[in-house]
PDB file of C-alpha atoms and ligand atoms in Angstrom:
ATOM      1  CA  UNK A   1      -0.059  -0.030   0.014  1.00 79.00           C
ATOM      2  CA  UNK A   2       1.070   3.571  -0.668  1.00 88.00           C
ATOM      3  CA  UNK A   3       1.708   5.939   2.472  1.00 92.00           C
ATOM      4  CA  UNK A   4      -1.457   8.063   1.800  1.00 96.00           C
ATOM      5  CA  UNK A   5      -5.014   7.202   0.798  1.00 97.00           C
ATOM      6  CA  UNK A   6      -6.126  10.282  -1.248  1.00 98.00           C
ATOM      7  CA  UNK A   7      -8.125   8.569  -4.061  1.00 98.00           C
ATOM      8  CA  UNK A   8      -9.759   5.240  -4.754  1.00 98.00           C
ATOM      9  CA  UNK A   9      -7.441   5.030  -7.791  1.00 97.00           C
ATOM     10  CA  UNK A  10      -4.520   4.748  -5.350  1.00 94.00           C
ATOM     11  CA  UNK A  11      -5.645   1.229  -4.530  1.00 97.00           C
ATOM     12  CA  UNK A  12      -4.643  -1.837  -6.627  1.00 96.00           C
ATOM     13  CA  UNK A  13      -7.065  -4.809  -6.552  1.00 97.00           C
ATOM     14  CA  UNK A  14      -4.677  -6.517  -4.125  1.00 96.00           C
ATOM     15  CA  UNK A  15      -4.616  -3.375  -1.881  1.00 96.00           C
ATOM     16  CA  UNK A  16      -8.411  -3.097  -1.796  1.00 97.00           C
ATOM     17  CA  UNK A  17      -8.832  -6.860  -1.061  1.00 97.00           C
ATOM     18  CA  UNK A  18      -6.288  -6.484   1.746  1.00 96.00           C
ATOM     19  CA  UNK A  19      -8.144  -3.669   3.249  1.00 97.00           C
ATOM     20  CA  UNK A  20     -11.484  -5.601   3.070  1.00 98.00           C
ATOM     21  CA  UNK A  21     -10.017  -8.743   4.404  1.00 97.00           C
ATOM     22  CA  UNK A  22      -8.379  -6.900   7.270  1.00 97.00           C
ATOM     23  CA  UNK A  23     -11.753  -5.153   7.932  1.00 97.00           C
ATOM     24  CA  UNK A  24     -13.261  -8.734   8.105  1.00 97.00           C
ATOM     25  CA  UNK A  25     -10.758  -9.755  10.704  1.00 95.00           C
ATOM     26  CA  UNK A  26     -11.190  -6.498  12.672  1.00 95.00           C
ATOM     27  CA  UNK A  27     -15.071  -7.058  12.530  1.00 94.00           C
ATOM     28  CA  UNK A  28     -14.564 -10.381  14.404  1.00 92.00           C
ATOM     29  CA  UNK A  29     -12.577  -8.673  17.055  1.00 86.00           C
ATOM     30  CA  UNK A  30     -15.241  -5.911  17.343  1.00 82.00           C
ATOM     31  CA  UNK A  31     -17.632  -8.604  18.292  1.00 85.00           C
ATOM     32  CA  UNK A  32     -15.678  -9.328  21.561  1.00 87.00           C
ATOM     33  CA  UNK A  33     -16.766  -7.963  24.802  1.00 86.00           C
ATOM     34  CA  UNK A  34     -13.545  -5.881  24.870  1.00 86.00           C
ATOM     35  CA  UNK A  35     -13.125  -4.348  21.452  1.00 84.00           C
ATOM     36  CA  UNK A  36      -9.828  -2.518  22.007  1.00 92.00           C
ATOM     37  CA  UNK A  37      -6.557  -3.566  20.421  1.00 94.00           C
ATOM     38  CA  UNK A  38      -3.139  -2.312  21.397  1.00 94.00           C
ATOM     39  CA  UNK A  39      -1.709  -2.221  17.876  1.00 94.00           C
ATOM     40  CA  UNK A  40      -1.402   1.498  17.390  1.00 96.00           C
ATOM     41  CA  UNK A  41      -0.447   2.456  21.022  1.00 95.00           C
ATOM     42  CA  UNK A  42       1.891   5.496  21.100  1.00 95.00           C
ATOM     43  CA  UNK A  43       0.748   6.705  17.513  1.00 96.00           C
ATOM     44  CA  UNK A  44      -1.159   9.864  17.071  1.00 96.00           C
ATOM     45  CA  UNK A  45      -4.115  10.318  14.572  1.00 96.00           C
ATOM     46  CA  UNK A  46      -5.305  13.896  13.926  1.00 95.00           C
ATOM     47  CA  UNK A  47      -8.823  14.304  12.536  1.00 95.00           C
ATOM     48  CA  UNK A  48      -8.774  17.549  10.640  1.00 94.00           C
ATOM     49  CA  UNK A  49     -12.350  18.577   9.666  1.00 95.00           C
ATOM     50  CA  UNK A  50     -12.967  21.774   7.693  1.00 94.00           C
ATOM     51  CA  UNK A  51     -16.346  20.585   6.633  1.00 94.00           C
ATOM     52  CA  UNK A  52     -19.362  19.201   8.636  1.00 93.00           C
ATOM     53  CA  UNK A  53     -19.527  15.435   9.222  1.00 96.00           C
ATOM     54  CA  UNK A  54     -21.378  12.968  11.560  1.00 96.00           C
ATOM     55  CA  UNK A  55     -20.540   9.539  10.305  1.00 97.00           C
ATOM     56  CA  UNK A  56     -17.037   9.947   8.964  1.00 98.00           C
ATOM     57  CA  UNK A  57     -15.571  11.926  11.844  1.00 97.00           C
ATOM     58  CA  UNK A  58     -17.192   9.903  14.571  1.00 97.00           C
ATOM     59  CA  UNK A  59     -16.045   6.552  12.885  1.00 97.00           C
ATOM     60  CA  UNK A  60     -12.537   7.670  12.301  1.00 98.00           C
ATOM     61  CA  UNK A  61     -12.295   8.741  15.996  1.00 98.00           C
ATOM     62  CA  UNK A  62     -13.769   5.373  17.117  1.00 97.00           C
ATOM     63  CA  UNK A  63     -11.510   3.467  14.799  1.00 97.00           C
ATOM     64  CA  UNK A  64      -8.353   5.158  15.981  1.00 97.00           C
ATOM     65  CA  UNK A  65      -9.413   4.689  19.603  1.00 97.00           C
ATOM     66  CA  UNK A  66     -10.215   1.008  19.230  1.00 96.00           C
ATOM     67  CA  UNK A  67      -6.709   0.593  17.890  1.00 96.00           C
ATOM     68  CA  UNK A  68      -5.342   2.498  21.008  1.00 96.00           C
ATOM     69  CA  UNK A  69      -3.913   5.446  19.068  1.00 97.00           C
ATOM     70  CA  UNK A  70      -3.982   8.865  20.619  1.00 96.00           C
ATOM     71  CA  UNK A  71      -6.564  10.975  18.905  1.00 97.00           C
ATOM     72  CA  UNK A  72      -6.623  14.745  18.330  1.00 93.00           C
ATOM     73  CA  UNK A  73      -9.873  16.141  16.965  1.00 93.00           C
ATOM     74  CA  UNK A  74      -9.658  19.414  14.987  1.00 89.00           C
ATOM     75  CA  UNK A  75     -12.763  21.259  13.774  1.00 87.00           C
ATOM     76  CA  UNK A  76     -12.250  24.421  11.688  1.00 85.00           C
ATOM     77  CA  UNK A  77     -15.118  25.983  13.634  1.00 83.00           C
ATOM     78  CA  UNK A  78     -13.727  27.628  16.758  1.00 79.00           C
ATOM     79  CA  UNK A  79     -10.078  27.312  15.513  1.00 83.00           C
ATOM     80  CA  UNK A  80      -7.546  29.845  14.267  1.00 85.00           C
ATOM     81  CA  UNK A  81      -8.810  29.203  10.706  1.00 85.00           C
ATOM     82  CA  UNK A  82     -11.530  31.849  11.561  1.00 80.00           C
ATOM     83  CA  UNK A  83      -8.568  34.263  11.960  1.00 85.00           C
ATOM     84  CA  UNK A  84      -7.364  33.434   8.494  1.00 86.00           C
ATOM     85  CA  UNK A  85      -4.777  30.717   9.184  1.00 89.00           C
ATOM     86  CA  UNK A  86      -3.949  28.676   6.099  1.00 93.00           C
ATOM     87  CA  UNK A  87      -4.298  25.021   5.535  1.00 92.00           C
ATOM     88  CA  UNK A  88      -0.522  24.674   5.430  1.00 92.00           C
ATOM     89  CA  UNK A  89      -0.005  26.462   8.685  1.00 92.00           C
ATOM     90  CA  UNK A  90      -2.715  24.518  10.333  1.00 90.00           C
ATOM     91  CA  UNK A  91      -1.119  21.363   9.121  1.00 86.00           C
ATOM     92  CA  UNK A  92       2.297  22.327  10.276  1.00 88.00           C
ATOM     93  CA  UNK A  93       0.933  23.185  13.616  1.00 88.00           C
ATOM     94  CA  UNK A  94      -0.540  19.687  13.914  1.00 84.00           C
ATOM     95  CA  UNK A  95       2.574  18.165  12.504  1.00 84.00           C
ATOM     96  CA  UNK A  96       4.483  19.798  15.410  1.00 89.00           C
ATOM     97  CA  UNK A  97       2.243  17.945  17.802  1.00 87.00           C
ATOM     98  CA  UNK A  98       3.527  14.575  16.311  1.00 89.00           C
ATOM     99  CA  UNK A  99       0.759  13.425  13.957  1.00 93.00           C
ATOM    100  CA  UNK A 100       1.507   9.961  12.534  1.00 95.00           C
ATOM    101  CA  UNK A 101      -1.729  10.161  10.348  1.00 96.00           C
ATOM    102  CA  UNK A 102      -3.897  13.079   9.374  1.00 96.00           C
ATOM    103  CA  UNK A 103      -7.482  12.362   8.389  1.00 97.00           C
ATOM    104  CA  UNK A 104      -8.781  15.436   6.477  1.00 97.00           C
ATOM    105  CA  UNK A 105     -12.114  16.581   5.177  1.00 97.00           C
ATOM    106  CA  UNK A 106     -12.037  19.835   3.238  1.00 96.00           C
ATOM    107  CA  UNK A 107     -14.372  21.777   0.865  1.00 94.00           C
ATOM    108  CA  UNK A 108     -11.584  22.131  -1.758  1.00 95.00           C
ATOM    109  CA  UNK A 109     -11.028  19.270  -4.200  1.00 96.00           C
ATOM    110  CA  UNK A 110      -7.343  18.453  -3.924  1.00 97.00           C
ATOM    111  CA  UNK A 111      -6.752  19.708  -0.365  1.00 96.00           C
ATOM    112  CA  UNK A 112      -5.613  16.179   0.909  1.00 97.00           C
ATOM    113  CA  UNK A 113      -3.088  15.968  -1.979  1.00 97.00           C
ATOM    114  CA  UNK A 114      -1.595  19.382  -1.008  1.00 96.00           C
ATOM    115  CA  UNK A 115      -1.428  18.354   2.657  1.00 95.00           C
ATOM    116  CA  UNK A 116       0.444  15.189   1.743  1.00 95.00           C
ATOM    117  CA  UNK A 117       3.277  17.346   0.381  1.00 94.00           C
ATOM    118  CA  UNK A 118       3.608  19.261   3.729  1.00 93.00           C
ATOM    119  CA  UNK A 119       3.376  16.608   6.491  1.00 93.00           C
ATOM    120  CA  UNK A 120       5.569  13.578   7.265  1.00 92.00           C
ATOM    121  CA  UNK A 121       2.757  11.277   8.345  1.00 93.00           C
ATOM    122  CA  UNK A 122       0.129   9.501   6.283  1.00 96.00           C
ATOM    123  CA  UNK A 123      -2.743  11.496   4.807  1.00 97.00           C
ATOM    124  CA  UNK A 124      -6.233   9.938   4.602  1.00 98.00           C
ATOM    125  CA  UNK A 125      -8.894  11.802   2.501  1.00 98.00           C
ATOM    126  CA  UNK A 126     -12.271  11.855   4.443  1.00 98.00           C
ATOM    127  CA  UNK A 127     -13.896  13.767   1.542  1.00 98.00           C
ATOM    128  CA  UNK A 128     -12.557  16.655  -0.507  1.00 98.00           C
ATOM    129  CA  UNK A 129     -15.089  18.950  -2.265  1.00 96.00           C
ATOM    130  CA  UNK A 130     -16.611  17.180  -5.194  1.00 95.00           C
ATOM    131  CA  UNK A 131     -13.670  15.013  -5.727  1.00 97.00           C
ATOM    132  CA  UNK A 132     -13.313  11.841  -3.687  1.00 98.00           C
ATOM    133  CA  UNK A 133     -14.264   9.947  -0.544  1.00 98.00           C
ATOM    134  CA  UNK A 134     -12.255   6.748  -0.762  1.00 98.00           C
ATOM    135  CA  UNK A 135     -12.979   5.188   2.759  1.00 98.00           C
ATOM    136  CA  UNK A 136     -16.751   5.632   1.979  1.00 98.00           C
ATOM    137  CA  UNK A 137     -16.202   3.549  -1.149  1.00 98.00           C
ATOM    138  CA  UNK A 138     -14.158   0.946   0.919  1.00 98.00           C
ATOM    139  CA  UNK A 139     -16.940   0.650   3.566  1.00 98.00           C
ATOM    140  CA  UNK A 140     -19.498   0.491   0.858  1.00 98.00           C
ATOM    141  CA  UNK A 141     -17.614  -2.393  -0.937  1.00 98.00           C
ATOM    142  CA  UNK A 142     -17.197  -4.097   2.415  1.00 98.00           C
ATOM    143  CA  UNK A 143     -20.973  -3.898   2.965  1.00 98.00           C
ATOM    144  CA  UNK A 144     -21.706  -5.214  -0.458  1.00 98.00           C
ATOM    145  CA  UNK A 145     -19.311  -8.065   0.025  1.00 98.00           C
ATOM    146  CA  UNK A 146     -20.830  -9.076   3.391  1.00 97.00           C
ATOM    147  CA  UNK A 147     -24.360  -9.052   1.801  1.00 97.00           C
ATOM    148  CA  UNK A 148     -23.622 -10.500  -1.646  1.00 97.00           C
ATOM    149  CA  UNK A 149     -20.231 -12.240  -1.542  1.00 97.00           C
ATOM    150  CA  UNK A 150     -17.620 -11.507  -4.246  1.00 96.00           C
ATOM    151  CA  UNK A 151     -18.161  -8.271  -6.207  1.00 98.00           C
ATOM    152  CA  UNK A 152     -16.856  -9.766  -9.452  1.00 98.00           C
ATOM    153  CA  UNK A 153     -19.617  -9.235 -12.086  1.00 98.00           C
ATOM    154  CA  UNK A 154     -21.946  -7.672  -9.604  1.00 98.00           C
ATOM    155  CA  UNK A 155     -24.212  -4.980 -11.111  1.00 98.00           C
ATOM    156  CA  UNK A 156     -24.229  -1.765  -9.050  1.00 98.00           C
ATOM    157  CA  UNK A 157     -26.383   1.155  -9.970  1.00 98.00           C
ATOM    158  CA  UNK A 158     -25.574   4.588  -8.517  1.00 98.00           C
ATOM    159  CA  UNK A 159     -28.473   7.188  -8.751  1.00 98.00           C
ATOM    160  CA  UNK A 160     -28.846  10.815  -8.446  1.00 96.00           C
ATOM    161  CA  UNK A 161     -26.576  13.791  -7.880  1.00 95.00           C
ATOM    162  CA  UNK A 162     -23.513  12.426  -9.343  1.00 97.00           C
ATOM    163  CA  UNK A 163     -22.121  15.863 -10.307  1.00 96.00           C
ATOM    164  CA  UNK A 164     -21.611  16.911  -6.760  1.00 94.00           C
ATOM    165  CA  UNK A 165     -20.741  13.435  -5.298  1.00 96.00           C
ATOM    166  CA  UNK A 166     -17.354  12.546  -4.199  1.00 97.00           C
ATOM    167  CA  UNK A 167     -18.883   9.221  -3.033  1.00 98.00           C
ATOM    168  CA  UNK A 168     -19.968   8.364  -6.632  1.00 98.00           C
ATOM    169  CA  UNK A 169     -16.599   8.914  -7.998  1.00 98.00           C
ATOM    170  CA  UNK A 170     -14.691   6.939  -5.551  1.00 98.00           C
ATOM    171  CA  UNK A 171     -17.286   4.146  -5.708  1.00 98.00           C
ATOM    172  CA  UNK A 172     -16.982   3.954  -9.573  1.00 98.00           C
ATOM    173  CA  UNK A 173     -13.113   3.785  -9.328  1.00 98.00           C
ATOM    174  CA  UNK A 174     -13.008   1.135  -6.510  1.00 98.00           C
ATOM    175  CA  UNK A 175     -15.880  -0.992  -7.816  1.00 98.00           C
ATOM    176  CA  UNK A 176     -14.363  -1.187 -11.338  1.00 98.00           C
ATOM    177  CA  UNK A 177     -11.071  -2.312  -9.594  1.00 98.00           C
ATOM    178  CA  UNK A 178     -13.016  -5.049  -7.732  1.00 98.00           C
ATOM    179  CA  UNK A 179     -14.653  -6.212 -10.963  1.00 98.00           C
ATOM    180  CA  UNK A 180     -18.254  -4.907 -10.486  1.00 98.00           C
ATOM    181  CA  UNK A 181     -20.194  -3.369 -13.481  1.00 98.00           C
ATOM    182  CA  UNK A 182     -21.370   0.074 -12.476  1.00 98.00           C
ATOM    183  CA  UNK A 183     -24.174   2.031 -14.067  1.00 98.00           C
ATOM    184  CA  UNK A 184     -24.864   5.723 -13.151  1.00 98.00           C
ATOM    185  CA  UNK A 185     -28.413   6.945 -13.470  1.00 98.00           C
ATOM    186  CA  UNK A 186     -28.956  10.753 -13.289  1.00 97.00           C
ATOM    187  CA  UNK A 187     -30.543  13.660 -15.067  1.00 95.00           C
ATOM    188  CA  UNK A 188     -28.077  14.982 -17.777  1.00 95.00           C
ATOM    189  CA  UNK A 189     -27.632  18.202 -15.631  1.00 94.00           C
ATOM    190  CA  UNK A 190     -26.367  16.117 -12.693  1.00 96.00           C
ATOM    191  CA  UNK A 191     -23.704  14.285 -14.607  1.00 97.00           C
ATOM    192  CA  UNK A 192     -20.026  15.693 -14.882  1.00 96.00           C
ATOM    193  CA  UNK A 193     -18.830  16.339 -18.391  1.00 95.00           C
ATOM    194  CA  UNK A 194     -16.028  14.029 -17.829  1.00 95.00           C
ATOM    195  CA  UNK A 195     -18.287  11.004 -16.995  1.00 96.00           C
ATOM    196  CA  UNK A 196     -17.565   9.411 -20.472  1.00 95.00           C
ATOM    197  CA  UNK A 197     -14.055   8.666 -19.390  1.00 97.00           C
ATOM    198  CA  UNK A 198     -15.181   7.015 -16.205  1.00 97.00           C
ATOM    199  CA  UNK A 199     -15.154   3.089 -15.982  1.00 98.00           C
ATOM    200  CA  UNK A 200     -19.006   2.751 -16.044  1.00 98.00           C
ATOM    201  CA  UNK A 201     -22.083   2.943 -18.143  1.00 98.00           C
ATOM    202  CA  UNK A 202     -24.673   5.832 -17.979  1.00 98.00           C
ATOM    203  CA  UNK A 203     -28.435   5.694 -18.203  1.00 97.00           C
ATOM    204  CA  UNK A 204     -31.247   8.240 -17.752  1.00 96.00           C
ATOM    205  CA  UNK A 205     -33.898   5.570 -17.249  1.00 96.00           C
ATOM    206  CA  UNK A 206     -33.965   4.245 -13.563  1.00 98.00           C
ATOM    207  CA  UNK A 207     -36.943   2.003 -14.251  1.00 98.00           C
ATOM    208  CA  UNK A 208     -35.125   0.069 -17.012  1.00 98.00           C
ATOM    209  CA  UNK A 209     -31.961  -0.505 -14.906  1.00 98.00           C
ATOM    210  CA  UNK A 210     -33.497  -1.526 -11.605  1.00 98.00           C
ATOM    211  CA  UNK A 211     -34.476  -5.153 -12.560  1.00 98.00           C
ATOM    212  CA  UNK A 212     -30.878  -5.736 -13.624  1.00 97.00           C
ATOM    213  CA  UNK A 213     -29.281  -4.412 -10.437  1.00 98.00           C
ATOM    214  CA  UNK A 214     -27.725  -6.339  -7.505  1.00 98.00           C
ATOM    215  CA  UNK A 215     -27.132  -3.130  -5.532  1.00 98.00           C
ATOM    216  CA  UNK A 216     -28.840   0.259  -5.937  1.00 98.00           C
ATOM    217  CA  UNK A 217     -27.052   3.122  -4.222  1.00 98.00           C
ATOM    218  CA  UNK A 218     -28.917   6.335  -3.808  1.00 98.00           C
ATOM    219  CA  UNK A 219     -27.037   9.586  -3.669  1.00 98.00           C
ATOM    220  CA  UNK A 220     -28.026  12.649  -1.660  1.00 95.00           C
ATOM    221  CA  UNK A 221     -29.220  15.697  -3.687  1.00 93.00           C
ATOM    222  CA  UNK A 222     -26.548  18.115  -2.440  1.00 89.00           C
ATOM    223  CA  UNK A 223     -28.594  21.326  -2.406  1.00 80.00           C
ATOM    224  CA  UNK A 224     -25.889  23.268  -0.497  1.00 80.00           C
ATOM    225  CA  UNK A 225     -23.435  22.846  -3.542  1.00 78.00           C
ATOM    226  CA  UNK A 226     -26.086  23.911  -6.103  1.00 75.00           C
ATOM    227  CA  UNK A 227     -25.936  27.562  -7.201  1.00 71.00           C
ATOM    228  CA  UNK A 228     -28.402  27.032 -10.172  1.00 70.00           C
ATOM    229  CA  UNK A 229     -31.546  24.926 -10.978  1.00 80.00           C
ATOM    230  CA  UNK A 230     -30.401  21.414 -11.914  1.00 86.00           C
ATOM    231  CA  UNK A 231     -34.058  20.024 -12.056  1.00 85.00           C
ATOM    232  CA  UNK A 232     -37.446  21.685 -12.378  1.00 79.00           C
ATOM    233  CA  UNK A 233     -38.847  20.851  -8.844  1.00 88.00           C
ATOM    234  CA  UNK A 234     -38.055  18.508  -6.068  1.00 89.00           C
ATOM    235  CA  UNK A 235     -41.335  16.722  -6.875  1.00 92.00           C
ATOM    236  CA  UNK A 236     -40.261  16.170 -10.432  1.00 91.00           C
ATOM    237  CA  UNK A 237     -36.817  14.919  -9.396  1.00 93.00           C
ATOM    238  CA  UNK A 238     -38.441  12.373  -6.923  1.00 94.00           C
ATOM    239  CA  UNK A 239     -40.805  11.173  -9.715  1.00 95.00           C
ATOM    240  CA  UNK A 240     -37.975  10.489 -12.155  1.00 95.00           C
ATOM    241  CA  UNK A 241     -35.104   9.531  -9.818  1.00 96.00           C
ATOM    242  CA  UNK A 242     -36.512   8.809  -6.416  1.00 97.00           C
ATOM    243  CA  UNK A 243     -36.583   5.165  -4.964  1.00 98.00           C
ATOM    244  CA  UNK A 244     -39.854   4.497  -3.596  1.00 97.00           C
ATOM    245  CA  UNK A 245     -41.919   1.284  -2.724  1.00 97.00           C
ATOM    246  CA  UNK A 246     -43.138   0.956  -6.292  1.00 97.00           C
ATOM    247  CA  UNK A 247     -39.681   1.067  -7.816  1.00 98.00           C
ATOM    248  CA  UNK A 248     -38.204  -1.374  -5.170  1.00 98.00           C
ATOM    249  CA  UNK A 249     -40.861  -3.891  -6.380  1.00 98.00           C
ATOM    250  CA  UNK A 250     -39.000  -3.895  -9.687  1.00 97.00           C
ATOM    251  CA  UNK A 251     -35.788  -5.022  -8.007  1.00 98.00           C
ATOM    252  CA  UNK A 252     -34.950  -8.775  -7.673  1.00 97.00           C
ATOM    253  CA  UNK A 253     -35.364 -10.393  -4.244  1.00 97.00           C
ATOM    254  CA  UNK A 254     -31.740 -10.379  -3.057  1.00 96.00           C
ATOM    255  CA  UNK A 255     -30.871  -6.891  -4.295  1.00 98.00           C
ATOM    256  CA  UNK A 256     -29.898  -4.276  -1.630  1.00 98.00           C
ATOM    257  CA  UNK A 257     -30.467  -0.649  -1.249  1.00 98.00           C
ATOM    258  CA  UNK A 258     -27.585   1.608  -0.110  1.00 98.00           C
ATOM    259  CA  UNK A 259     -27.181   5.310   0.788  1.00 98.00           C
ATOM    260  CA  UNK A 260     -23.913   6.918   2.213  1.00 98.00           C
ATOM    261  CA  UNK A 261     -26.046   9.395   4.336  1.00 96.00           C
ATOM    262  CA  UNK A 262     -27.024  11.895   5.361  1.00 96.00           C
ATOM    263  CA  UNK A 263     -30.415  11.158   3.484  1.00 95.00           C
ATOM    264  CA  UNK A 264     -33.072  13.584   2.124  1.00 92.00           C
ATOM    265  CA  UNK A 265     -35.908  11.252   3.236  1.00 96.00           C
ATOM    266  CA  UNK A 266     -38.841  11.705   0.874  1.00 93.00           C
ATOM    267  CA  UNK A 267     -36.757  13.128  -1.916  1.00 93.00           C
ATOM    268  CA  UNK A 268     -34.046  10.652  -3.225  1.00 95.00           C
ATOM    269  CA  UNK A 269     -35.432   7.803  -0.980  1.00 98.00           C
ATOM    270  CA  UNK A 270     -38.824   7.119   0.589  1.00 97.00           C
ATOM    271  CA  UNK A 271     -38.541   6.710   4.393  1.00 97.00           C
ATOM    272  CA  UNK A 272     -40.199   3.208   4.064  1.00 98.00           C
ATOM    273  CA  UNK A 273     -37.415   2.113   1.627  1.00 98.00           C
ATOM    274  CA  UNK A 274     -34.669   3.489   3.814  1.00 98.00           C
ATOM    275  CA  UNK A 275     -35.964   1.607   6.826  1.00 98.00           C
ATOM    276  CA  UNK A 276     -36.767  -1.694   4.916  1.00 97.00           C
ATOM    277  CA  UNK A 277     -34.857  -5.042   5.384  1.00 96.00           C
ATOM    278  CA  UNK A 278     -33.086  -4.449   1.893  1.00 97.00           C
ATOM    279  CA  UNK A 279     -31.592  -1.294   3.248  1.00 98.00           C
ATOM    280  CA  UNK A 280     -27.956  -1.449   4.408  1.00 98.00           C
ATOM    281  CA  UNK A 281     -27.887   2.192   5.549  1.00 98.00           C
ATOM    282  CA  UNK A 282     -27.284   1.380   9.237  1.00 97.00           C
ATOM    283  CA  UNK A 283     -24.913  -1.488   8.439  1.00 97.00           C
ATOM    284  CA  UNK A 284     -22.824   0.962   6.332  1.00 98.00           C
ATOM    285  CA  UNK A 285     -22.254   3.181   9.408  1.00 97.00           C
ATOM    286  CA  UNK A 286     -21.237   0.369  11.630  1.00 95.00           C
ATOM    287  CA  UNK A 287     -18.969  -1.069   8.774  1.00 97.00           C
ATOM    288  CA  UNK A 288     -17.368   2.453   8.549  1.00 98.00           C
ATOM    289  CA  UNK A 289     -15.626   1.896  11.954  1.00 97.00           C
ATOM    290  CA  UNK A 290     -14.061  -1.572  10.962  1.00 97.00           C
ATOM    291  CA  UNK A 291     -13.118  -0.419   7.553  1.00 98.00           C
ATOM    292  CA  UNK A 292     -11.426   2.710   8.795  1.00 98.00           C
ATOM    293  CA  UNK A 293      -9.706   0.702  11.441  1.00 97.00           C
ATOM    294  CA  UNK A 294      -8.287  -1.495   8.638  1.00 98.00           C
ATOM    295  CA  UNK A 295      -7.067   1.657   6.694  1.00 98.00           C
ATOM    296  CA  UNK A 296      -5.337   3.193   9.754  1.00 98.00           C
ATOM    297  CA  UNK A 297      -3.849  -0.167  10.769  1.00 96.00           C
ATOM    298  CA  UNK A 298      -2.399  -0.820   7.304  1.00 96.00           C
ATOM    299  CA  UNK A 299      -1.191   2.721   6.719  1.00 96.00           C
ATOM    300  CA  UNK A 300       0.401   2.976  10.115  1.00 94.00           C
ATOM    301  CA  UNK A 301       1.983  -0.560   9.866  1.00 82.00           C
ATOM    302  CA  UNK A 302       0.262  -1.849  13.078  1.00 64.00           C
ATOM    303  CA  UNK A 303       1.342  -5.108  14.452  1.00 54.00           C
ATOM    304  CA  UNK A 304      -0.389  -8.064  16.217  1.00 53.00           C
ATOM    305  CA  UNK A 305      -3.836  -7.851  14.591  1.00 56.00           C
ATOM    306  CA  UNK A 306      -4.803 -11.113  16.488  1.00 51.00           C
ATOM    307  CA  UNK A 307      -3.094  -9.889  19.660  1.00 46.00           C
ATOM    308  CA  UNK A 308      -4.422  -9.748  23.238  1.00 42.00           C
ATOM    309  CA  UNK A 309      -7.295  -7.619  24.249  1.00 41.00           C
ATOM    310  CA  UNK A 310      -6.475  -4.843  26.639  1.00 38.00           C
TER     311      UNK A 310
HETATM  312  N1   CP B   1     -21.337   9.577   4.319  1.00 76.53           N
HETATM  313  C1   CP B   1     -20.729  10.657   4.871  1.00 76.53           C
HETATM  314  O1   CP B   1     -19.571  11.096   4.611  1.00 76.53           O
HETATM  315  O2   CP B   1     -21.347  11.153   5.886  1.00 76.53           O
HETATM  316  P1   CP B   1     -20.967  12.374   6.995  1.00 76.53           P
HETATM  317  O3   CP B   1     -20.935  13.574   6.068  1.00 76.53           O
HETATM  318  O4   CP B   1     -21.893  12.414   7.985  1.00 76.53           O
HETATM  319  O5   CP B   1     -19.538  12.115   7.353  1.00 76.53           O
END
């Protein structure tokens, strides 16, 4: 594995399978009464969040603590960033505190890449602008593998606001590496112009794709990133691209429904679908902890995975 995890494209098939297999081992340990391992004792993980997060920030903190690392949580709100301190100076300040790994979420695409040039420790991209969110793709692949087995030849449909979605880009890259066939379904206004070079198919007809899908991953409509009208009305968007009970009835019996969260219930996904047995949304959150444990463990070269509880 490389020293940093900036993009899902950084991962070879062997790297990705190693992370997923390690996460499987860590999930078994997480079922023990005492979940903590000593593997990263004495190492420091800094969580550097310039954008809001619930799932990613909490799960990276839980992952690092379960591996016995020291954890420093930095949130831009309430920090010297409000006084104009730059990303570089913020990073160097944290570096001076001895960070072995920096987990960064930032509104600017490319911020983790810049950070990797300034710090000695490993950099993990926890979401940068509309670019990538590689650990979300890893936890999604982990969840699919647990429900469906190998991803080779599996048909994964990703639906909605692809244009603003770092989750979609990372998933397309990782799922292609793992042998899945990905189809993006979105209105033409919510697809990036570069989508023709992505390793996936594109459709505008959700109803035609659903019966052929093993996985249907719904994306959040990111209204906070929209500075123009990308669809006529929310009602029209839901009618064309929302997943409701009638659409789920077109899926085959074993197909699953995913969403990275946070959801716009009633818009891209009906509440009854989000809460149905097909939905893996809560599992995805739980799997985020073990998958991020695996990433930190492998990047920081932890030892004794099967070691003693403490
Ligand atoms: N899926 C995801 O990244 O959620 P958060 O924004 O809550 O971290």
